[in-house]
C-alpha cells in the first residue's frame, strides 16, 4: 500500500513502532480506502498480521485501542464462523 499518514494515539504511538507502525499505517490505509464500509477486525488483522510479523491478536488489540482512543468508529456485528455465529468488532475511519 502507499505511504499513508495515520493518526497517532499519543506522540509516536503507534507510528514509531518497528512492526506496529507499518501495520497501523496499512490498517488505516485500508480503512480510509473504504470510507463507508465497516471492516471486520479479524479479517483485517488476519491480512495484516503475517505481513508485519505480528500475531493476529496483537493487531486486533491495536485496532481496539485506536477505536477506544477515538481514531475510528466501531460497531459490533454477528458473523457466521466455523464455530457458529459470533459477534465481532467492525471498524471504519471517522467521516
Coordinates of N, CA, C and O in Angstrom, one line a residue:
X1 N 0.8 -1.2 0.0 CA 0.0 0.0 0.0 C 0.9 1.2 0.0 O 2.0 1.2 0.5
X2 N 0.3 2.3 -0.5 CA 1.1 3.6 -0.5 C 1.3 4.1 1.0 O 0.6 3.7 1.9
X3 N 2.3 4.9 1.1 CA 2.6 5.5 2.4 C 1.4 6.4 2.8 O 1.0 7.3 2.0
X4 N 0.8 6.2 3.9 CA -0.3 7.0 4.4 C 0.0 7.5 5.8 O 0.6 6.9 6.6
X5 N -0.4 8.7 6.0 CA -0.2 9.3 7.3 C -1.4 8.9 8.2 O -2.5 9.3 8.0
X6 N -1.1 8.0 9.1 CA -2.2 7.5 10.0 C -2.1 8.3 11.3 O -1.0 8.6 11.8
X7 N -3.2 8.6 12.0 CA -3.2 9.4 13.2 C -2.6 8.5 14.3 O -2.7 7.3 14.4
X8 N -1.8 9.2 15.2 CA -1.3 8.6 16.4 C -2.2 8.8 17.6 O -2.8 9.8 17.7
X9 N -2.2 7.8 18.5 CA -2.9 8.0 19.7 C -2.2 8.9 20.7 O -2.8 9.8 21.3
X10 N -0.9 8.8 20.8 CA 0.0 9.7 21.6 C 1.1 9.9 20.6 O 1.4 9.2 19.7
X11 N 1.9 11.0 20.9 CA 3.1 11.3 20.0 C 4.0 10.0 19.8 O 4.5 9.5 20.8
X12 N 4.0 9.5 18.6 CA 4.9 8.4 18.3 C 4.3 7.0 18.5 O 4.9 6.0 18.2
X13 N 3.0 7.0 19.1 CA 2.4 5.6 19.2 C 1.1 5.6 18.4 O 0.3 6.5 18.6
X14 N 1.0 4.7 17.5 CA 1.9 3.5 17.3 C 2.9 3.7 16.1 O 3.6 2.8 15.8
X15 N 2.9 4.9 15.5 CA 3.6 5.1 14.3 C 5.1 4.8 14.4 O 5.7 4.4 13.4
X16 N 5.7 5.0 15.5 CA 7.2 4.8 15.7 C 7.6 3.3 15.9 O 8.7 3.0 15.8
X17 N 6.6 2.5 16.2 CA 6.9 1.1 16.4 C 7.4 0.4 15.1 O 6.9 0.7 14.0
X18 N 8.4 -0.5 15.3 CA 9.0 -1.1 14.1 C 8.1 -2.0 13.4 O 8.2 -2.2 12.2
X19 N 7.2 -2.7 14.1 CA 6.2 -3.5 13.5 C 4.8 -2.9 13.5 O 4.0 -3.0 12.6
X20 N 4.4 -2.4 14.7 CA 3.1 -1.8 14.9 C 2.9 -0.6 14.0 O 1.8 -0.4 13.4
X21 N 3.9 0.2 13.8 CA 3.8 1.4 13.0 C 3.3 1.1 11.5 O 2.3 1.6 11.1
X22 N 4.1 0.2 10.9 CA 3.7 -0.1 9.5 C 2.3 -0.9 9.5 O 1.6 -0.7 8.5
X23 N 2.1 -1.7 10.4 CA 0.8 -2.4 10.5 C -0.4 -1.4 10.6 O -1.4 -1.5 10.0
X24 N -0.2 -0.4 11.5 CA -1.2 0.6 11.7 C -1.4 1.5 10.5 O -2.5 1.8 10.1
X25 N -0.3 1.8 9.8 CA -0.4 2.6 8.5 C -1.2 1.8 7.5 O -2.1 2.4 6.8
X26 N -0.9 0.5 7.4 CA -1.6 -0.3 6.4 C -3.1 -0.5 6.8 O -4.0 -0.4 5.9
X27 N -3.4 -0.6 8.1 CA -4.8 -0.7 8.5 C -5.5 0.6 8.2 O -6.6 0.6 7.7
X28 N -4.9 1.7 8.5 CA -5.5 3.0 8.3 C -5.8 3.2 6.8 O -6.8 3.7 6.4
X29 N -4.8 2.8 6.0 CA -5.0 3.0 4.5 C -6.1 2.1 4.0 O -6.9 2.6 3.2
X30 N -6.3 1.0 4.6 CA -7.4 0.1 4.2 C -8.7 0.7 4.7 O -9.7 0.7 4.0
X31 N -8.8 1.3 5.9 CA -10.0 1.9 6.4 C -10.4 3.1 5.6 O -11.6 3.3 5.3
X32 N -9.4 4.0 5.3 CA -9.8 5.2 4.5 C -10.1 4.9 3.0 O -10.8 5.7 2.4
X33 N -9.6 3.7 2.5 CA -9.9 3.4 1.2 C -11.3 2.8 1.0 O -11.8 2.7 -0.1
X34 N -12.0 2.5 2.2 CA -13.3 2.0 2.2 C -14.1 2.8 3.2 O -14.6 2.3 4.2
X35 N -14.3 4.1 2.9 CA -14.8 5.0 4.0 C -16.2 4.7 4.5 O -16.6 5.1 5.6
X36 N -17.1 4.1 3.7 CA -18.4 3.8 4.1 C -18.7 2.4 4.5 O -19.8 2.1 5.0
X37 N -17.6 1.6 4.5 CA -17.8 0.2 4.8 C -17.3 -0.1 6.2 O -16.3 0.5 6.7
X38 N -17.9 -1.0 6.9 CA -17.5 -1.5 8.2 C -16.6 -2.7 7.9 O -17.1 -3.7 7.3
X39 N -15.3 -2.7 8.3 CA -14.4 -3.8 8.1 C -14.3 -4.6 9.3 O -14.1 -4.1 10.4
X40 N -14.4 -5.9 9.1 CA -14.3 -6.9 10.2 C -12.9 -6.9 10.8 O -11.9 -7.1 10.1
X41 N -12.8 -6.7 12.1 CA -11.5 -6.7 12.7 C -10.6 -7.9 12.5 O -9.4 -7.8 12.3
X42 N -11.2 -9.1 12.6 CA -10.5 -10.3 12.5 C -10.0 -10.5 11.0 O -8.9 -11.0 10.8
X43 N -10.8 -10.2 10.1 CA -10.4 -10.3 8.7 C -9.2 -9.3 8.4 O -8.2 -9.7 7.8
X44 N -9.4 -8.1 8.8 CA -8.3 -7.1 8.6 C -7.1 -7.5 9.3 O -6.0 -7.5 8.7
X45 N -7.2 -7.9 10.5 CA -6.0 -8.3 11.3 C -5.4 -9.6 10.7 O -4.1 -9.7 10.6
X46 N -6.2 -10.5 10.2 CA -5.7 -11.7 9.5 C -4.9 -11.4 8.3 O -4.0 -12.2 7.9
X47 N -5.2 -10.3 7.6 CA -4.5 -10.0 6.4 C -3.2 -9.2 6.7 O -2.2 -9.4 6.1
X48 N -3.2 -8.4 7.8 CA -2.1 -7.6 8.1 C -1.0 -8.3 9.0 O 0.2 -8.0 8.8
X49 N -1.4 -9.1 9.9 CA -0.5 -9.6 10.9 C 0.6 -10.4 10.3 O 1.8 -10.1 10.6
X50 N 0.4 -11.4 9.4 CA 1.5 -12.1 8.8 C 2.5 -11.2 8.0 O 3.7 -11.4 8.0
X51 N 1.9 -10.2 7.4 CA 2.7 -9.3 6.5 C 3.8 -8.5 7.4 O 4.8 -8.2 7.0
X52 N 3.4 -8.3 8.7 CA 4.2 -7.5 9.6 C 4.9 -8.3 10.7 O 5.5 -7.7 11.6
X53 N 4.7 -9.6 10.6 CA 5.4 -10.4 11.7 C 4.7 -10.3 13.0 O 5.4 -10.4 14.0
X54 N 3.4 -10.0 13.0 CA 2.7 -9.9 14.3 C 1.6 -11.0 14.4 O 1.2 -11.6 13.5
X55 N 1.2 -11.2 15.7 CA 0.1 -12.1 15.9 C -1.2 -11.4 15.6 O -1.3 -10.2 15.7
X56 N -2.2 -12.1 15.1 CA -3.5 -11.6 14.8 C -4.1 -10.9 16.0 O -4.6 -9.8 15.9
X57 N -3.9 -11.4 17.2 CA -4.4 -10.8 18.4 C -3.8 -9.5 18.7 O -4.4 -8.6 19.2
X58 N -2.5 -9.3 18.3 CA -1.8 -8.1 18.5 C -2.5 -7.0 17.7 O -2.7 -5.8 18.1
X59 N -2.8 -7.3 16.4 CA -3.4 -6.3 15.5 C -4.8 -6.0 15.9 O -5.2 -4.8 15.9
X60 N -5.5 -7.0 16.4 CA -6.9 -6.8 16.9 C -6.8 -5.9 18.1 O -7.6 -4.9 18.2
X61 N -5.9 -6.1 19.0 CA -5.7 -5.2 20.2 C -5.4 -3.8 19.8 O -5.9 -2.8 20.4
X62 N -4.5 -3.6 18.8 CA -4.2 -2.3 18.3 C -5.4 -1.6 17.7 O -5.7 -0.4 18.1
X63 N -6.2 -2.3 16.9 CA -7.4 -1.7 16.4 C -8.4 -1.3 17.5 O -9.0 -0.2 17.5
X64 N -8.5 -2.2 18.5 CA -9.4 -1.9 19.7 C -8.9 -0.6 20.4 O -9.7 0.3 20.7
X65 N -7.6 -0.6 20.6 CA -7.0 0.6 21.4 C -7.2 1.9 20.6 O -7.5 2.9 21.1
X66 N -7.0 1.8 19.3 CA -7.2 3.0 18.4 C -8.7 3.5 18.4 O -8.9 4.7 18.4
X67 N -9.6 2.5 18.4 CA -11.0 2.9 18.4 C -11.4 3.5 19.7 O -12.1 4.5 19.8
X68 N -10.9 2.9 20.8 CA -11.2 3.4 22.2 C -10.6 4.8 22.3 O -11.2 5.7 23.0
X69 N -9.5 5.1 21.6 CA -8.9 6.4 21.7 C -9.6 7.4 20.7 O -9.1 8.6 20.7
X70 N -10.6 7.0 20.0 CA -11.4 7.9 19.2 C -10.9 8.1 17.8 O -11.4 9.0 17.1
X71 N -10.0 7.2 17.3 CA -9.4 7.4 16.0 C -10.4 6.8 14.9 O -10.3 7.2 13.8
X72 N -11.2 5.9 15.3 CA -12.1 5.2 14.4 C -13.5 5.0 15.0 O -13.6 5.0 16.2
X73 N -14.5 4.7 14.2 CA -15.8 4.3 14.7 C -15.8 2.8 14.8 O -15.1 2.1 14.0
X74 N -16.5 2.3 15.8 CA -16.6 0.8 16.0 C -18.1 0.4 16.2 O -18.9 1.1 16.8
X75 N -18.4 -0.7 15.6 CA -19.7 -1.3 15.8 C -19.5 -2.8 16.0 O -18.4 -3.3 15.6
X76 N -20.5 -3.5 16.5 CA -20.4 -5.0 16.6 C -21.5 -5.6 15.7 O -22.6 -5.2 15.7
X77 N -21.0 -6.6 15.0 CA -21.9 -7.3 14.1 C -21.8 -8.8 14.3 O -20.7 -9.3 14.6
X78 N -22.9 -9.6 14.1 CA -22.8 -11.0 14.2 C -22.3 -11.5 12.8 O -22.8 -11.1 11.8
X79 N -21.3 -12.4 12.9 CA -20.8 -13.0 11.7 C -20.8 -14.6 11.9 O -20.8 -15.1 13.0
X80 N -21.0 -15.2 10.8 CA -21.0 -16.7 10.8 C -19.6 -17.2 10.7 O -18.9 -16.9 9.8
X81 N -19.2 -18.1 11.6 CA -17.9 -18.7 11.6 C -18.0 -20.2 11.6 O -19.2 -20.7 11.6
X82 N -16.9 -20.9 11.5 CA -17.0 -22.4 11.5 C -17.6 -22.9 12.9 O -18.1 -24.0 12.9
X83 N -17.5 -22.1 13.9 CA -18.0 -22.5 15.2 C -19.4 -21.9 15.5 O -19.9 -21.9 16.6
X84 N -20.0 -21.4 14.4 CA -21.3 -20.8 14.6 C -21.3 -19.3 14.6 O -20.2 -18.7 14.4
X85 N -22.4 -18.6 14.9 CA -22.4 -17.2 14.9 C -21.6 -16.6 16.1 O -21.6 -17.1 17.2
X86 N -20.9 -15.5 15.8 CA -20.0 -14.8 16.8 C -20.2 -13.3 16.5 O -20.4 -12.9 15.4
X87 N -20.1 -12.6 17.6 CA -20.1 -11.1 17.5 C -18.7 -10.6 17.4 O -17.8 -11.0 18.2
X88 N -18.4 -9.8 16.4 CA -17.1 -9.3 16.1 C -17.2 -7.7 16.0 O -18.2 -7.2 15.5
X89 N -16.1 -7.1 16.4 CA -16.0 -5.7 16.2 C -15.7 -5.4 14.7 O -15.0 -6.1 14.0
X90 N -16.3 -4.3 14.2 CA -16.1 -3.9 12.8 C -15.7 -2.4 12.9 O -16.3 -1.7 13.8
X91 N -14.8 -1.9 12.1 CA -14.3 -0.6 12.2 C -14.4 0.2 10.9 O -14.4 -0.4 9.8
X92 N -14.4 1.5 11.0 CA -14.3 2.4 9.8 C -13.7 3.7 10.3 O -13.8 4.0 11.5
X93 N -13.0 4.3 9.3 CA -12.4 5.6 9.7 C -13.6 6.6 9.9 O -14.6 6.5 9.3
X94 N -13.3 7.5 10.9 CA -14.3 8.5 11.2 C -14.5 9.4 10.0 O -13.6 9.8 9.4
X95 N -15.8 9.7 9.7 CA -16.1 10.5 8.5 C -15.7 11.9 8.7 O -15.5 12.4 9.8

